[in-house]
Amino acid sequence: MAKMIIKLITSIGEVINNDPYVGDKLKVIFLENYRVSLAEKVIPAADLSQQISTAGTEASGTGNMKFMVNGALTIGTMDGANVEMAEEAGEENLFIFGMRVEDVEALDRQGYNAREYYERLPELRQAIDQISSGFFSPRDPGCFRDVVNMLMYHDRFKVFADYEAYIKCQGQVDQLFTMLMPGAGVAKGTHQDQSGNA
């Protein structure tokens, strides 16, 4: 499944990167063989770090902390080291969204049904329909059938359950970035000049 998801990412990239309206403004790039030497280039250049694992599913790593220390804003769930970052930096200094561990456990007890979210959220439905219709794989329309099947019927991460909160949180991030002048250093709630002075 991981290789198929990578193929989906690169296929989406082909469509977006060649789109006449957004192709020169937005690029989808998959970085192969992510390693320390690549991280040393990517992390300092990042404006936003997305740490979006389902609560209770991710081991606690330090990659997200490296992004934060280098000035990137964090959008994430209360999972892994995001929990520690929220405790130390204050949850108000991160863009936190989605279920907490107890919410995931409650959803497990009541039963997760991806179709409920698919039917209720038109934007999500459109994305899934585009993937399943071959929009991103016109030469092989059924290429991503297994990905869609996993998301709709076998998703142990319950991705759709956090979708609405994720989109809302992305809107908050977008609002903040829209307010900022280009080139300004940013920490949520704080403006820093290039020398690091608040």
Coordinates of C-alpha atoms in Angstrom, one line a residue:
M1 CA 0.0 0.0 0.0
A2 CA 2.9 2.4 0.8
K3 CA 4.2 2.2 -2.8
M4 CA 0.7 2.8 -4.2
I5 CA 0.3 5.9 -2.0
I6 CA 3.7 7.2 -3.2
K7 CA 2.5 6.5 -6.8
L8 CA -0.7 8.5 -6.0
I9 CA 1.3 11.4 -4.7
T10 CA 3.5 11.5 -7.8
S11 CA 0.5 11.2 -10.1
I12 CA -1.3 14.0 -8.3
G13 CA 1.9 16.0 -8.7
E14 CA 1.9 15.4 -12.5
V15 CA -1.6 16.9 -12.7
I16 CA -1.0 19.8 -10.4
N17 CA 2.5 20.7 -11.6
N18 CA 1.2 20.8 -15.2
D19 CA -2.1 22.7 -14.5
P20 CA -2.2 26.0 -16.4
Y21 CA -3.8 27.8 -13.5
V22 CA -1.7 26.6 -10.5
G23 CA 1.2 24.8 -12.0
D24 CA 3.5 27.9 -11.7
K25 CA 2.3 28.7 -8.1
L26 CA 2.1 25.3 -6.4
K27 CA 4.2 22.2 -6.8
V28 CA 3.8 18.7 -5.5
I29 CA 7.2 17.0 -5.0
F30 CA 8.0 13.7 -3.4
L31 CA 11.4 13.6 -1.8
E32 CA 12.9 10.2 -2.2
N33 CA 15.3 8.7 0.4
Y34 CA 14.6 11.2 3.1
R35 CA 17.8 11.4 5.3
V36 CA 19.7 13.8 7.5
S37 CA 21.5 15.5 4.6
L38 CA 18.2 16.2 2.9
A39 CA 16.5 17.2 6.2
E40 CA 19.3 19.8 6.7
K41 CA 18.1 21.5 3.6
V42 CA 14.3 21.0 3.9
I43 CA 13.8 21.8 7.6
P44 CA 15.3 25.3 7.7
A45 CA 13.3 26.2 4.5
A46 CA 9.9 25.1 5.8
D47 CA 7.2 27.5 6.8
L48 CA 4.8 24.9 7.9
S49 CA 5.3 21.4 9.4
Q50 CA 2.4 19.0 9.1
Q51 CA 2.4 16.3 11.8
I52 CA -0.9 14.8 11.1
S53 CA -1.0 11.2 12.3
T54 CA -4.1 9.9 14.0
A55 CA -3.9 10.4 17.7
G56 CA -2.5 7.3 19.5
T57 CA -0.8 5.8 16.4
E58 CA 2.6 7.5 16.0
A59 CA 5.8 6.9 17.9
S60 CA 7.3 10.0 19.5
G61 CA 10.0 11.3 17.3
T62 CA 11.9 14.6 17.2
G63 CA 11.5 15.7 13.5
N64 CA 8.6 18.0 14.3
M65 CA 10.6 19.7 17.0
K66 CA 13.4 20.4 14.5
F67 CA 10.9 22.1 12.3
M68 CA 9.6 24.2 15.2
V69 CA 13.1 25.2 16.4
N70 CA 13.9 26.3 12.9
G71 CA 10.8 28.6 12.8
A72 CA 8.2 26.5 11.0
L73 CA 4.6 26.6 12.3
T74 CA 3.2 23.3 13.2
I75 CA -0.2 21.9 12.2
G76 CA -0.9 18.6 13.8
T77 CA -2.9 16.2 15.9
M78 CA -2.3 15.5 19.6
D79 CA -0.1 12.6 18.8
G80 CA 3.6 11.7 19.3
A81 CA 5.9 14.5 20.2
N82 CA 3.2 17.1 19.3
V83 CA 1.8 16.4 22.8
E84 CA 5.2 17.3 24.4
M85 CA 5.5 20.4 22.1
A86 CA 2.0 21.6 23.1
E87 CA 2.8 21.0 26.8
E88 CA 6.1 22.9 26.6
A89 CA 5.3 25.7 24.1
G90 CA 1.6 25.9 24.8
E91 CA -1.1 24.4 22.7
E92 CA -2.0 28.0 21.6
N93 CA 1.4 28.1 19.7
L94 CA 0.6 25.2 17.5
F95 CA -2.3 24.6 15.1
I96 CA -3.9 21.5 16.8
F97 CA -6.8 19.7 15.2
G98 CA -8.7 16.5 15.2
M99 CA -9.4 13.7 17.6
R100 CA -7.6 13.0 20.8
V101 CA -6.8 9.5 21.9
E102 CA -10.0 9.2 23.9
D103 CA -12.0 10.3 20.8
V104 CA -10.3 7.6 18.7
E105 CA -11.1 5.0 21.3
A106 CA -14.8 6.1 21.4
L107 CA -15.0 5.9 17.6
D108 CA -13.6 2.4 17.8
R109 CA -16.3 1.4 20.3
Q110 CA -19.1 3.0 18.2
G111 CA -17.7 1.8 14.9
Y112 CA -16.0 3.9 12.3
N113 CA -17.9 4.3 9.0
A114 CA -15.9 6.2 6.3
R115 CA -18.9 6.3 4.1
E116 CA -20.7 8.7 6.5
Y117 CA -17.9 11.3 6.0
Y118 CA -17.8 10.6 2.3
E119 CA -21.5 11.2 1.9
R120 CA -21.6 14.3 4.2
L121 CA -18.5 16.2 3.0
P122 CA -18.8 17.1 -0.7
E123 CA -15.1 18.3 -1.0
L124 CA -13.9 15.0 0.4
R125 CA -16.3 13.0 -1.8
Q126 CA -15.0 14.9 -4.9
A127 CA -11.3 14.1 -4.0
I128 CA -12.1 10.4 -3.5
D129 CA -14.2 10.3 -6.7
Q130 CA -11.3 11.9 -8.7
I131 CA -8.9 9.3 -7.4
S132 CA -11.2 6.4 -8.1
S133 CA -12.3 7.7 -11.6
G134 CA -8.8 7.8 -12.9
F135 CA -8.5 11.6 -13.0
F136 CA -4.9 11.3 -11.7
S137 CA -4.2 8.1 -13.7
P138 CA -5.9 8.5 -17.1
R139 CA -3.8 5.8 -18.7
D140 CA -4.8 3.3 -16.0
P141 CA -8.1 4.5 -14.5
G142 CA -8.3 1.6 -12.0
C143 CA -4.8 2.2 -10.7
F144 CA -5.7 3.5 -7.3
R145 CA -8.7 1.3 -6.7
D146 CA -6.9 -0.4 -3.7
V147 CA -6.2 3.0 -2.1
V148 CA -9.8 4.1 -2.3
N149 CA -11.0 0.7 -1.1
M150 CA -8.6 0.9 1.9
L151 CA -9.8 4.5 2.7
M152 CA -13.5 3.5 2.4
Y153 CA -13.5 0.1 4.0
H154 CA -10.3 -0.8 5.9
D155 CA -8.8 2.4 7.2
R156 CA -7.4 1.7 10.7
F157 CA -6.2 5.3 10.9
K158 CA -9.8 6.7 10.4
V159 CA -8.4 9.5 8.1
F160 CA -11.9 10.8 7.1
A161 CA -12.8 11.4 10.8
D162 CA -10.2 14.2 11.1
Y163 CA -10.7 15.6 7.6
E164 CA -13.2 18.4 8.5
A165 CA -11.1 19.6 11.4
Y166 CA -8.0 19.5 9.3
I167 CA -9.5 21.7 6.6
K168 CA -10.7 24.2 9.2
C169 CA -7.2 24.3 10.7
Q170 CA -5.7 24.8 7.3
G171 CA -8.0 27.8 6.9
Q172 CA -6.6 29.2 10.2
V173 CA -3.0 28.7 9.0
D174 CA -4.0 30.3 5.6
Q175 CA -5.4 33.3 7.5
L176 CA -2.2 33.8 9.4
F177 CA 0.0 33.6 6.4
T178 CA -2.3 36.0 4.5
M179 CA -1.9 38.6 7.2
L180 CA 1.9 38.4 7.2
M181 CA 4.2 40.4 5.0
P182 CA 6.3 38.3 2.6
G183 CA 9.7 37.5 4.1
A184 CA 8.7 38.1 7.7
G185 CA 9.9 35.6 10.3
V186 CA 7.0 34.0 12.1
A187 CA 6.1 32.3 15.3
K188 CA 2.4 32.0 16.0
G189 CA 1.4 35.2 17.8
T190 CA 4.8 36.7 17.4
H191 CA 6.5 38.7 14.7
Q192 CA 10.3 38.5 14.5
D193 CA 12.6 40.5 12.3
Q194 CA 15.4 38.8 10.4
S195 CA 17.8 39.2 13.3
G196 CA 15.4 37.2 15.5
N197 CA 14.4 40.1 17.7
A198 CA 10.7 40.0 18.7

